[in-house]
Amino acid sequence: MTDRKMGLQDGLTQYGDAGFSLFLRKAFIKAMGYTDGVLDRPIVGIVNTYSGYNACHRNVPDMIAAIKRGVMLSGGLPIDFPVISMHESFSSPTSMYLRNLMAMDAEEMIRAQPMQSVVLIGGCDKTVPALLMGAASANIPAILTVTGPMSTGSHKGERLGACTDCRGFWGKYRAGNIDEKEIAEINGKLAPTAGTCMVMGTASTMALTAEALGIMLPGGAAIPAVHADRLRHAEETGSEAVKLAISGRSPKEILTPDAFSNALRVLHAVGGSTNGLIHLTAIAGRLGIKIDLEAFDKMGRETPVLVDLKPSGQHYMEDLHRAGGLAPILRELRHLLKRDAITVSGKTVGQIIEETTFWDGQEIVRPISNPIYPEGGIRVLRGSLAPDSAIIKQSSASPKFHRHTGRAVVFTSLADLAARIDSEDLDVNPDDVLVLANAGPKGAPGMPEAGYIPIPRKLARQGVDDMVRISDARMSGTAYGSIVLHICPEGAAGGPIGLIRNGDMITLDLEAGRIEHNVSDHELAHRRAEWAPPVHSNCDRGYTKLFLDTVGQADTGCDFDFLMATTLSGTAPEASTDGEVDHSLLLAAGGDAA
């Protein structure tokens, strides 16, 4: 037992009289029906992210009940409290716009209220990073659990999963291959239960990478929302939260550079959402840890995609759960991981790998010697079009576009895209490069998931299902295609993407890691002299003004500059000392796995 203050004595309200502050606090908490003896126990706060707008979090009330059971059985006092809840489909203009607000809400409420540890309940895409960002800044003992993925639906014998299949069937509808009646029928089958998207979208990606960070108890990332195991894991999380309250182990002791190296490795290996890189960068930034994009890119050369899950593969999260969840992934990667990294349970990653058992006959997680894709899911690009960086989910890109030069067809804003993409007069062919500018953090604002630029309707009717598309926006992790994202700096911040004109030639070269704008320096200088930043309406007050004034670019996590740590405490992943990929690690892992 430490000498930390327990119960209601923690963080007293400032009345100028500590005794009176505690007296008043006890008086009001007793109105909730508590007795004096209970109030001396370690308090475990539980972040309640339930909302009537958030189907991904429909099971949160049941999870809170299970967490409370675990806390009370372990001698603690559980108290739940609300924070902002965001659902991807119900946040205008985009949930990314509100992620930092949720992080601020979580940080301040964790810090303001008496609790010796806190259980974070995440789920839908931006809720996990927001909660971890807030908890990292508050730095009181914290543990994460998630609501879990949905179960799959079915249509004419075909399994359905939100939201890769949402996009796939919508594309068929746009192309005229599905009529109004059938698309309406499919609409009612895509999300059949509570929980998050059951493909390798952002929610699944963040759950798996959070478990790899060590901030979640083993096995929690992939349990379906409707399974009893989800509640058992919640109960165990509540019990562990009491141990954390007593030990005082803080997020900074868990979320180390080694932990982020492990999470980034898993991000590659699961074919995770490109959003995961932004979110891990933002969480790390709260702790003063810089994510080295060059080292992350080299990591991808020695980390193949192992998980056969949509959109890179064929299966769903409930299949990964049956296969053992994160455990078989960690086993295949064990020689590439920082196995001494400590987790929220007090055990190291290496100990967890050794202790975890799972079904050896599963086929969802491939052996490292026989991967889904030979390299990591995400490739970092640079070049004249992206001086700071851009990324592409190469495991979902069409091989024919890995090296491609095409004519730019430019949309200067989201409104321009909506107005012209389906016009029969649009001058476009399948080899062109669709460009969306001014859709980044400041440009949209909020960097919406508009990077999945739809195939122009007249091309979709011809059977075209992929084109090279580039933008300073994001893309849902459930999406697929040859799509370059997160171009930095964005157009609204003066980046080169804002200078592209119709007919310019664009070159994408995945092998070289380059994205180039093939226009002369003289012409670009002329265009830059005429450039002016986009003007937003209603941006001179409130949260919109705060956002536009302080939000960073994608390569720094799109966090607010005043919320990031002011001193550097480390870098992840570690860069190779010789600048080359260490293939011996991959060979060792493959040999051992065999």
Coordinates of C-alpha atoms in Angstrom, one line a residue:
M1 CA 0.0 0.0 0.0
T2 CA 1.3 3.5 -0.9
D3 CA 0.8 6.7 1.0
R4 CA -1.5 8.0 -1.7
K5 CA -4.7 9.6 -0.5
M6 CA -7.6 7.2 -0.9
G7 CA -11.4 7.8 -1.1
L8 CA -12.8 11.3 -1.1
Q9 CA -9.7 13.0 0.3
D10 CA -8.2 13.1 -3.2
G11 CA -8.2 16.4 -5.0
L12 CA -10.4 18.4 -2.6
T13 CA -12.4 21.4 -3.8
Q14 CA -10.7 24.6 -2.9
Y15 CA -12.7 26.4 -0.2
G16 CA -9.7 27.5 1.8
D17 CA -10.4 24.9 4.5
A18 CA -9.5 21.3 3.7
G19 CA -11.6 19.9 6.6
F20 CA -14.7 21.7 5.4
S21 CA -14.1 20.6 1.8
L22 CA -14.1 17.0 2.9
F23 CA -17.0 17.5 5.2
L24 CA -19.1 19.0 2.4
R25 CA -18.1 16.4 -0.1
K26 CA -19.2 13.6 2.2
A27 CA -22.5 15.3 2.9
F28 CA -23.4 15.4 -0.8
I29 CA -22.1 12.0 -1.7
K30 CA -24.2 10.6 1.1
A31 CA -27.2 11.8 -0.8
M32 CA -26.3 9.0 -3.3
G33 CA -26.9 6.5 -0.4
Y34 CA -23.4 5.7 0.6
T35 CA -22.3 4.8 4.1
D36 CA -19.2 6.2 5.9
G37 CA -17.3 2.9 5.6
V38 CA -17.6 2.6 1.9
L39 CA -16.3 6.2 1.4
D40 CA -12.9 5.2 2.7
R41 CA -12.3 2.7 0.0
P42 CA -10.1 3.3 -3.1
I43 CA -12.4 5.1 -5.6
V44 CA -12.4 3.8 -9.2
G45 CA -13.9 6.2 -11.7
I46 CA -15.7 4.7 -14.7
V47 CA -16.0 6.8 -17.8
N48 CA -19.5 6.4 -19.1
T49 CA -19.5 6.8 -22.9
Y50 CA -23.1 5.6 -23.5
S51 CA -25.3 7.7 -25.8
G52 CA -28.6 7.2 -27.5
Y53 CA -26.8 8.3 -30.7
N54 CA -24.1 5.6 -30.4
A55 CA -25.0 2.1 -31.3
C56 CA -21.4 1.0 -30.9
H57 CA -21.8 1.8 -27.2
R58 CA -25.2 0.3 -26.7
N59 CA -23.8 -2.3 -24.3
V60 CA -22.0 0.2 -22.1
P61 CA -24.6 0.1 -19.3
D62 CA -24.1 -3.7 -19.0
M63 CA -20.3 -3.2 -19.1
I64 CA -20.5 -0.6 -16.3
A65 CA -22.4 -3.0 -14.1
A66 CA -19.8 -5.7 -14.7
I67 CA -16.9 -3.3 -14.0
K68 CA -18.6 -2.2 -10.8
R69 CA -19.0 -5.8 -9.7
G70 CA -15.3 -6.3 -10.2
V71 CA -14.4 -3.2 -8.4
M72 CA -16.6 -4.0 -5.4
L73 CA -15.4 -7.6 -5.1
S74 CA -11.9 -6.3 -4.9
G75 CA -12.6 -3.8 -2.2
G76 CA -13.0 -0.6 -4.2
L77 CA -15.8 1.9 -4.6
P78 CA -16.9 2.3 -8.3
I79 CA -18.3 5.7 -9.4
D80 CA -19.3 6.2 -13.0
F81 CA -19.4 9.6 -14.7
P82 CA -20.3 10.8 -18.2
V83 CA -18.2 12.3 -20.9
I84 CA -18.8 13.1 -24.5
S85 CA -19.8 10.1 -26.6
M86 CA -19.1 10.2 -30.4
H87 CA -20.4 7.9 -33.1
E88 CA -18.7 8.1 -36.5
S89 CA -22.0 8.4 -38.5
F90 CA -23.6 10.9 -36.1
S91 CA -20.8 13.5 -35.8
S92 CA -21.0 16.6 -38.1
P93 CA -18.8 17.6 -39.8
T94 CA -16.7 14.6 -38.7
S95 CA -15.9 12.8 -35.5
M96 CA -12.2 13.8 -35.9
Y97 CA -13.3 17.4 -35.4
L98 CA -14.6 16.4 -31.9
R99 CA -11.9 13.9 -30.9
N100 CA -9.8 16.5 -29.2
L101 CA -12.8 18.0 -27.4
M102 CA -13.6 14.5 -26.0
A103 CA -10.0 14.2 -24.9
M104 CA -10.2 17.5 -23.1
D105 CA -13.5 16.5 -21.4
A106 CA -12.0 13.1 -20.3
E107 CA -8.8 14.7 -19.0
E108 CA -10.5 17.5 -17.0
M109 CA -13.2 15.2 -15.5
I110 CA -10.6 12.6 -14.5
R111 CA -8.5 15.3 -12.9
A112 CA -11.3 17.2 -11.3
Q113 CA -13.1 14.4 -9.5
P114 CA -11.9 12.2 -6.6
M115 CA -10.7 8.8 -8.0
Q116 CA -7.5 6.8 -7.5
S117 CA -7.8 5.0 -10.8
V118 CA -10.1 5.2 -13.8
V119 CA -11.6 2.6 -16.2
L120 CA -12.0 4.0 -19.7
I121 CA -14.7 2.5 -21.9
G122 CA -14.0 3.1 -25.6
G123 CA -15.4 1.7 -28.8
C124 CA -16.4 3.7 -31.8
D125 CA -13.4 5.0 -33.8
K126 CA -12.3 8.2 -32.1
T127 CA -13.4 7.4 -28.5
V128 CA -10.4 5.1 -27.7
P129 CA -7.8 7.6 -28.8
A130 CA -9.6 10.5 -27.2
L131 CA -9.8 8.6 -23.8
L132 CA -6.2 7.6 -24.0
M133 CA -5.1 11.1 -24.9
G134 CA -7.0 12.5 -21.9
A135 CA -5.9 9.8 -19.5
A136 CA -2.3 10.2 -20.6
S137 CA -2.4 13.9 -19.8
A138 CA -4.2 13.5 -16.5
N139 CA -1.7 10.7 -15.6
I140 CA -3.6 9.0 -12.9
P141 CA -3.8 5.1 -13.0
A142 CA -5.9 4.1 -15.9
I143 CA -7.1 1.0 -17.7
L144 CA -9.0 0.7 -21.0
T145 CA -11.7 -1.7 -22.1
V146 CA -13.7 -1.6 -25.2
T147 CA -17.3 -2.3 -26.2
G148 CA -16.2 -4.9 -28.8
P149 CA -17.1 -5.6 -32.4
M150 CA -20.6 -6.4 -33.8
S151 CA -21.6 -9.8 -35.0
T152 CA -22.0 -10.2 -38.7
G153 CA -25.2 -10.1 -40.7
S154 CA -26.2 -12.0 -43.8
H155 CA -27.7 -11.2 -47.2
K156 CA -28.5 -14.0 -49.7
G157 CA -26.1 -16.3 -47.9
E158 CA -23.3 -13.8 -47.9
R159 CA -21.9 -12.6 -44.6
L160 CA -22.1 -8.8 -44.1
G161 CA -20.0 -6.5 -42.0
A162 CA -20.1 -2.8 -41.3
C163 CA -18.7 -1.0 -42.9
T164 CA -16.5 -2.4 -45.6
D165 CA -19.6 -4.1 -47.0
C166 CA -21.5 -0.8 -46.6
R167 CA -19.1 0.7 -49.0
G168 CA -18.9 -2.3 -51.3
F169 CA -22.7 -2.5 -51.7
W170 CA -23.1 1.2 -52.0
G171 CA -20.5 1.1 -54.9
K172 CA -22.6 -1.5 -56.6
Y173 CA -25.7 0.6 -56.1
R174 CA -24.0 3.7 -57.6
A175 CA -23.0 1.5 -60.5
G176 CA -26.6 0.4 -61.1
N177 CA -25.9 -3.2 -60.2
I178 CA -28.3 -3.1 -57.2
D179 CA -31.7 -1.5 -57.2
E180 CA -33.4 0.7 -54.5
K181 CA -35.3 -2.2 -53.0
E182 CA -32.2 -4.4 -52.5
I183 CA -30.0 -1.7 -51.1
A184 CA -32.7 -0.8 -48.6
E185 CA -32.9 -4.5 -47.6
I186 CA -29.1 -4.7 -47.2
N187 CA -29.2 -1.5 -45.1
G188 CA -31.1 -3.3 -42.4
K189 CA -28.6 -6.2 -42.2
L190 CA -25.2 -4.4 -42.1
A191 CA -25.2 -3.6 -38.4
P192 CA -27.3 -6.4 -36.7
T193 CA -26.0 -6.1 -33.1
A194 CA -24.5 -3.6 -30.7
G195 CA -20.8 -3.0 -31.1
T196 CA -18.2 -1.5 -33.4
C197 CA -17.5 -2.3 -37.1
M198 CA -16.5 -5.9 -37.3
V199 CA -13.9 -5.4 -40.0
M200 CA -10.4 -4.0 -39.6
G201 CA -11.6 -0.5 -39.4
T202 CA -10.4 2.2 -37.0
A203 CA -12.3 0.8 -34.0
S204 CA -10.8 -2.7 -34.4
T205 CA -7.4 -1.2 -35.1
M206 CA -7.4 1.0 -32.0
A207 CA -8.7 -1.9 -29.8
L208 CA -5.9 -4.2 -31.0
T209 CA -3.1 -1.5 -30.8
A210 CA -4.4 -0.4 -27.4
E211 CA -4.0 -4.0 -26.1
A212 CA -0.6 -4.1 -27.7
L213 CA 0.3 -0.8 -25.9
G214 CA -0.4 -2.8 -22.6
I215 CA -3.2 -0.4 -21.4
M216 CA -5.9 -3.1 -21.8
L217 CA -6.0 -6.5 -20.1
P218 CA -5.0 -9.4 -22.5
G219 CA -7.7 -10.8 -24.7
G220 CA -10.0 -7.7 -24.6
A221 CA -9.7 -6.3 -28.1
A222 CA -11.6 -8.8 -30.2
I223 CA -14.4 -10.1 -27.9
P224 CA -17.7 -9.5 -29.6
A225 CA -20.0 -6.9 -27.9
V226 CA -22.8 -9.5 -27.4
H227 CA -20.6 -12.2 -25.8
A228 CA -20.6 -13.0 -22.1
D229 CA -16.8 -12.9 -22.3
R230 CA -17.1 -9.2 -22.9
L231 CA -18.8 -8.8 -19.5
R232 CA -16.3 -11.1 -17.8
H233 CA -13.4 -9.1 -19.3
A234 CA -15.1 -5.9 -17.9
E235 CA -15.4 -7.5 -14.5
E236 CA -11.7 -8.4 -14.6
T237 CA -10.9 -4.9 -15.7
G238 CA -12.7 -3.5 -12.6
S239 CA -10.8 -5.8 -10.3
E240 CA -7.5 -4.7 -12.0
A241 CA -8.5 -1.1 -11.6
V242 CA -8.5 -1.5 -7.8
K243 CA -5.0 -2.9 -7.9
L244 CA -3.9 0.1 -10.0
A245 CA -5.5 2.4 -7.5
I246 CA -3.4 0.9 -4.7
S247 CA -0.1 0.5 -6.7
G248 CA -0.4 3.9 -8.3
R249 CA 1.1 2.7 -11.6
S250 CA 0.5 5.6 -13.9
P251 CA -0.1 5.7 -17.7
K252 CA 3.4 7.1 -18.2
E253 CA 4.9 3.9 -16.8
I254 CA 3.0 1.9 -19.3
L255 CA 2.8 4.1 -22.4
T256 CA 6.5 4.1 -23.1
P257 CA 8.4 4.3 -26.4
D258 CA 8.7 0.5 -26.3
A259 CA 5.0 0.2 -25.9
F260 CA 4.4 2.4 -28.9
S261 CA 6.9 0.5 -30.9
N262 CA 4.9 -2.7 -30.2
A263 CA 1.6 -1.0 -31.1
L264 CA 3.0 0.4 -34.4
R265 CA 4.3 -3.1 -35.2
V266 CA 0.8 -4.5 -34.6
L267 CA -0.7 -1.7 -36.7
H268 CA 1.3 -3.0 -39.7
A269 CA 0.7 -6.7 -39.0
V270 CA -3.1 -6.4 -38.8
G271 CA -3.4 -4.3 -41.9
G272 CA -4.8 -1.7 -39.6
S273 CA -6.6 1.6 -40.4
T274 CA -4.5 4.5 -41.6
N275 CA -6.3 6.5 -38.9
G276 CA -4.5 4.4 -36.3
L277 CA -1.2 6.1 -37.2
I278 CA -2.7 9.6 -36.5
H279 CA -4.2 8.4 -33.2
L280 CA -1.1 6.7 -31.9
T281 CA 0.9 9.8 -32.8
A282 CA -1.6 11.9 -30.9
I283 CA -1.5 9.7 -27.8
A284 CA 2.3 9.6 -27.9
G285 CA 2.5 13.3 -28.3
R286 CA 0.7 13.8 -25.0
L287 CA 3.6 12.0 -23.4
G288 CA 6.4 13.7 -25.3
I289 CA 7.1 10.7 -27.5
K290 CA 7.7 11.4 -31.2
I291 CA 6.5 8.9 -33.8
D292 CA 9.3 8.6 -36.3
L293 CA 7.6 8.1 -39.7
E294 CA 10.8 7.0 -41.4
A295 CA 11.4 4.3 -38.8
F296 CA 7.7 3.3 -39.0
D297 CA 8.0 2.9 -42.8
K298 CA 11.2 0.7 -42.4
M299 CA 9.3 -1.3 -39.7
G300 CA 6.8 -2.1 -42.4
R301 CA 9.5 -3.6 -44.6
E302 CA 10.0 -6.3 -42.0
T303 CA 6.4 -6.7 -40.7
P304 CA 4.0 -8.5 -43.1
V305 CA 0.2 -8.3 -42.8
L306 CA -0.8 -11.5 -41.0
V307 CA -4.5 -11.1 -40.3
D308 CA -7.0 -12.3 -42.9
L309 CA -9.7 -9.7 -42.2
K310 CA -11.6 -7.3 -44.4
P311 CA -10.7 -5.0 -46.1
S312 CA -7.2 -6.5 -46.6
G313 CA -8.6 -10.1 -46.3
Q314 CA -11.9 -12.0 -46.1
H315 CA -12.9 -12.6 -42.5
Y316 CA -14.3 -10.6 -39.5
M317 CA -13.5 -9.7 -35.9
E318 CA -15.6 -12.5 -34.4
D319 CA -13.4 -14.9 -36.4
L320 CA -10.3 -13.3 -35.0
H321 CA -11.8 -13.7 -31.5
R322 CA -12.3 -17.4 -32.1
A323 CA -8.7 -17.6 -33.3
G324 CA -7.4 -16.1 -30.1
G325 CA -7.6 -12.4 -30.7
L326 CA -4.3 -10.5 -30.4
A327 CA -2.5 -13.5 -28.8
P328 CA -1.6 -15.4 -32.0
I329 CA -0.5 -12.1 -33.7
L330 CA 1.9 -11.4 -30.8
R331 CA 3.2 -14.9 -31.0
E332 CA 4.1 -14.6 -34.7
L333 CA 5.7 -11.2 -34.0
R334 CA 7.5 -12.1 -30.8
H335 CA 11.0 -11.7 -32.1
L336 CA 10.1 -8.3 -33.5
L337 CA 8.5 -7.0 -30.3
K338 CA 9.8 -5.1 -27.2
R339 CA 9.0 -8.0 -24.9
D340 CA 10.2 -6.3 -21.8
A341 CA 7.6 -3.6 -22.1
I342 CA 5.4 -3.5 -18.9
T343 CA 1.6 -3.7 -19.2
V344 CA -1.2 -2.5 -17.0
S345 CA -1.4 -5.9 -15.3
G346 CA 2.3 -5.6 -14.2
K347 CA 3.3 -8.4 -16.5
T348 CA 5.6 -7.9 -19.5
V349 CA 4.6 -8.4 -23.0
G350 CA 6.9 -11.4 -23.1
Q351 CA 5.2 -13.0 -20.1
I352 CA 1.8 -12.5 -21.6
I353 CA 2.9 -14.2 -24.9
E354 CA 4.3 -17.1 -22.9
E355 CA 1.2 -17.5 -20.7
T356 CA -1.5 -17.1 -23.4
T357 CA -3.0 -20.2 -25.0
F358 CA -5.2 -20.3 -28.1
W359 CA -6.4 -22.6 -30.9
D360 CA -3.4 -23.7 -33.0
G361 CA -5.5 -24.8 -35.9
Q362 CA -6.9 -21.4 -36.6
E363 CA -6.3 -19.8 -40.1
I364 CA -7.3 -16.2 -39.5
V365 CA -3.8 -15.2 -38.3
R366 CA -1.3 -16.4 -40.8
P367 CA 2.2 -17.6 -39.9
I368 CA 4.9 -15.0 -40.6
S369 CA 6.3 -17.3 -43.2
N370 CA 3.0 -17.2 -45.2
P371 CA 1.5 -13.7 -44.8
I372 CA -1.5 -12.1 -46.4
Y373 CA 0.7 -9.3 -47.7
P374 CA 4.5 -9.4 -47.7
E375 CA 5.0 -6.0 -46.1
G376 CA 3.2 -3.8 -43.5
G377 CA -0.2 -2.5 -44.3
I378 CA 0.8 1.2 -44.4
R379 CA 3.4 2.8 -46.6
V380 CA 4.8 6.3 -45.8
L381 CA 5.3 8.5 -48.9
R382 CA 7.2 11.7 -49.5
G383 CA 7.9 13.8 -52.6
S384 CA 7.2 17.1 -54.2
L385 CA 3.5 16.7 -53.5
A386 CA 4.0 15.7 -49.8
P387 CA 7.2 17.3 -48.5
D388 CA 6.4 16.3 -44.9
S389 CA 4.6 13.0 -45.5
A390 CA 1.6 11.1 -46.9
I391 CA 0.5 7.6 -46.4
I392 CA -1.3 4.8 -48.3
K393 CA -2.8 1.5 -47.2
Q394 CA -0.8 -0.5 -49.6
S395 CA -2.3 -3.8 -48.6
S396 CA -5.6 -2.6 -50.0
A397 CA -4.3 -0.9 -53.1
S398 CA -4.6 -2.4 -56.6
P399 CA -1.2 -3.8 -57.7
K400 CA -1.6 -2.2 -61.1
F401 CA -1.5 1.2 -59.4
H402 CA 1.6 0.6 -57.3
R403 CA 3.5 2.5 -60.0
H404 CA 1.3 4.9 -61.9
T405 CA 1.4 8.3 -63.6
G406 CA -1.9 9.9 -64.5
R407 CA -3.6 13.2 -65.3
A408 CA -5.0 15.1 -62.3
V409 CA -8.8 15.7 -62.0
V410 CA -9.0 18.2 -59.2
F411 CA -11.7 19.0 -56.7
T412 CA -10.9 22.1 -54.6
S413 CA -13.2 21.4 -51.7
L414 CA -15.8 18.9 -50.4
A415 CA -18.6 21.0 -51.9
D416 CA -16.8 21.0 -55.3
L417 CA -16.5 17.2 -55.0
A418 CA -20.2 16.7 -54.2
A419 CA -21.2 19.0 -57.0
R420 CA -19.2 17.5 -59.9
I421 CA -18.1 13.9 -59.1
D422 CA -21.2 12.4 -60.8
S423 CA -21.6 14.9 -63.6
E424 CA -21.8 13.3 -67.0
D425 CA -19.7 16.3 -68.2
L426 CA -16.8 15.5 -65.9
D427 CA -13.6 15.1 -68.0
V428 CA -12.3 11.9 -66.5
N429 CA -11.0 8.5 -67.5
P430 CA -9.9 5.4 -65.5
D431 CA -6.2 6.2 -65.7
D432 CA -6.6 9.7 -64.2
V433 CA -5.7 10.6 -60.7
L434 CA -8.6 12.1 -58.6
V435 CA -7.4 14.9 -56.3
L436 CA -9.3 16.3 -53.4
A437 CA -7.7 19.4 -51.8
N438 CA -8.6 21.6 -48.8
A439 CA -10.1 18.6 -46.8
G440 CA -7.4 18.4 -44.1
P441 CA -7.5 19.4 -40.4
K442 CA -7.9 23.1 -41.1
G443 CA -9.4 22.9 -44.6
A444 CA -12.6 21.0 -44.0
P445 CA -12.3 21.6 -41.0
G446 CA -11.7 18.4 -39.1
M447 CA -10.1 16.2 -41.7
P448 CA -13.1 14.1 -42.6
E449 CA -13.1 10.6 -44.0
A450 CA -13.6 12.0 -47.5
G451 CA -10.3 10.6 -48.9
Y452 CA -12.4 7.6 -50.2
I453 CA -13.3 9.7 -53.2
P454 CA -16.1 7.8 -54.9
I455 CA -15.5 6.5 -58.4
P456 CA -17.3 8.9 -60.8
R457 CA -20.7 7.4 -61.5
K458 CA -20.2 7.3 -65.3
L459 CA -17.0 5.2 -64.8
A460 CA -18.6 3.0 -62.1
R461 CA -21.3 2.1 -64.6
Q462 CA -18.4 0.9 -66.9
G463 CA -17.1 -1.4 -64.3
V464 CA -14.3 0.7 -62.9
D465 CA -13.9 -0.1 -59.2
D466 CA -10.5 1.5 -58.4
M467 CA -8.5 4.6 -59.4
V468 CA -5.6 6.4 -57.8
R469 CA -7.1 9.0 -55.4
I470 CA -5.1 11.5 -53.4
S471 CA -6.1 14.0 -50.7
D472 CA -5.2 15.8 -47.5
A473 CA -8.2 14.1 -45.9
R474 CA -8.6 10.7 -44.1
M475 CA -10.2 7.5 -45.1
S476 CA -12.2 5.0 -43.1
G477 CA -10.2 1.9 -42.1
T478 CA -13.1 -0.1 -43.5
A479 CA -12.4 1.3 -47.0
Y480 CA -10.1 0.0 -49.7
G481 CA -8.5 1.2 -52.9
S482 CA -5.4 2.9 -54.2
I483 CA -5.8 6.0 -52.1
V484 CA -3.1 8.4 -50.9
L485 CA -4.0 10.2 -47.7
H486 CA -2.9 12.6 -45.0
I487 CA -0.8 14.7 -47.4
C488 CA 1.2 17.1 -45.3
P489 CA 1.1 20.0 -45.3
E490 CA -2.5 20.2 -46.3
G491 CA -3.8 22.5 -49.0
A492 CA -5.4 25.0 -46.5
A493 CA -2.0 25.3 -44.8
G494 CA -0.2 26.2 -48.0
G495 CA 0.8 22.6 -49.0
P496 CA 1.5 21.7 -52.6
I497 CA -1.7 19.8 -53.0
G498 CA -3.5 23.1 -53.1
L499 CA -1.5 24.1 -56.2
I500 CA -2.5 21.2 -58.4
R501 CA -4.5 22.0 -61.5
N502 CA -6.6 19.9 -63.9
G503 CA -4.3 18.2 -66.3
D504 CA -1.2 18.2 -64.2
M505 CA 0.6 14.9 -64.2
I506 CA 0.9 13.0 -60.9
T507 CA 3.2 10.0 -60.2
L508 CA 2.7 7.4 -57.5
D509 CA 5.5 5.0 -56.8
L510 CA 4.9 2.7 -53.9
E511 CA 8.2 0.8 -54.3
A512 CA 10.2 4.1 -54.1
G513 CA 7.8 5.6 -51.5
R514 CA 7.2 8.7 -53.6
I515 CA 4.3 10.9 -54.6
E516 CA 5.3 13.6 -57.2
H517 CA 3.7 16.6 -58.8
N518 CA 5.3 16.8 -62.3
V519 CA 5.1 20.6 -62.7
S520 CA 8.0 23.0 -63.1
D521 CA 9.3 25.0 -60.1
H522 CA 8.6 28.2 -62.2
E523 CA 5.0 27.3 -62.7
L524 CA 4.5 26.4 -59.1
A525 CA 6.0 29.7 -57.9
H526 CA 3.6 31.5 -60.1
R527 CA 0.6 29.6 -58.7
R528 CA 1.8 30.1 -55.1
A529 CA 2.0 33.8 -55.6
E530 CA -1.7 33.7 -56.5
W531 CA -2.7 31.3 -53.7
A532 CA -4.9 32.4 -50.8
P533 CA -6.1 30.2 -47.9
P534 CA -9.8 29.1 -47.9
V535 CA -12.1 31.1 -45.8
H536 CA -14.5 29.4 -43.4
S537 CA -17.8 30.9 -42.3
N538 CA -18.8 31.0 -38.6
C539 CA -15.2 30.4 -37.5
D540 CA -14.6 33.4 -35.3
R541 CA -15.8 32.0 -32.0
G542 CA -16.1 28.9 -29.8
Y543 CA -14.7 25.5 -30.5
T544 CA -14.4 26.1 -34.2
K545 CA -12.0 29.0 -33.6
L546 CA -10.0 27.0 -31.0
F547 CA -9.8 24.1 -33.5
L548 CA -8.6 26.2 -36.5
D549 CA -6.2 28.2 -34.4
T550 CA -4.4 25.3 -32.7
V551 CA -4.9 22.0 -34.6
G552 CA -1.8 20.4 -36.0
Q553 CA -1.2 18.4 -39.2
A554 CA -1.6 14.7 -39.6
D555 CA 2.1 13.9 -39.1
T556 CA 1.8 15.2 -35.5
G557 CA -1.5 13.6 -34.8
C558 CA -3.9 16.5 -35.4
D559 CA -3.8 17.4 -31.7
F560 CA -4.1 20.9 -30.4
D561 CA -0.6 22.4 -30.0
F562 CA -1.3 23.5 -26.4
L563 CA -2.2 20.0 -25.3
M564 CA 0.9 18.3 -26.5
A565 CA 3.9 17.7 -24.2
T566 CA 6.4 20.5 -24.4
T567 CA 9.5 18.3 -23.9
L568 CA 10.7 15.3 -25.9
S569 CA 10.8 12.1 -23.7
G570 CA 11.5 9.5 -26.4
T571 CA 11.0 8.3 -30.0
A572 CA 9.2 5.3 -31.4
P573 CA 9.8 3.1 -33.2
E574 CA 13.6 2.9 -32.8
A575 CA 15.3 3.7 -36.1
S576 CA 17.7 1.1 -37.5
T577 CA 21.2 2.1 -36.6
D578 CA 22.5 1.4 -40.1
G579 CA 19.5 2.9 -41.9
E580 CA 18.7 -0.5 -43.4
V581 CA 15.9 -3.0 -42.7
D582 CA 16.9 -5.7 -40.2
H583 CA 15.8 -8.7 -42.1
S584 CA 17.4 -11.0 -39.6
L585 CA 14.6 -10.2 -37.2
L586 CA 12.0 -11.3 -39.7
L587 CA 14.0 -14.5 -40.5
A588 CA 14.3 -15.3 -36.8
A589 CA 10.6 -14.8 -36.3
G590 CA 9.8 -17.0 -39.3
G591 CA 12.2 -19.7 -38.3
D592 CA 11.0 -19.8 -34.7
A593 CA 7.4 -19.8 -35.8
A594 CA 8.0 -22.8 -38.0

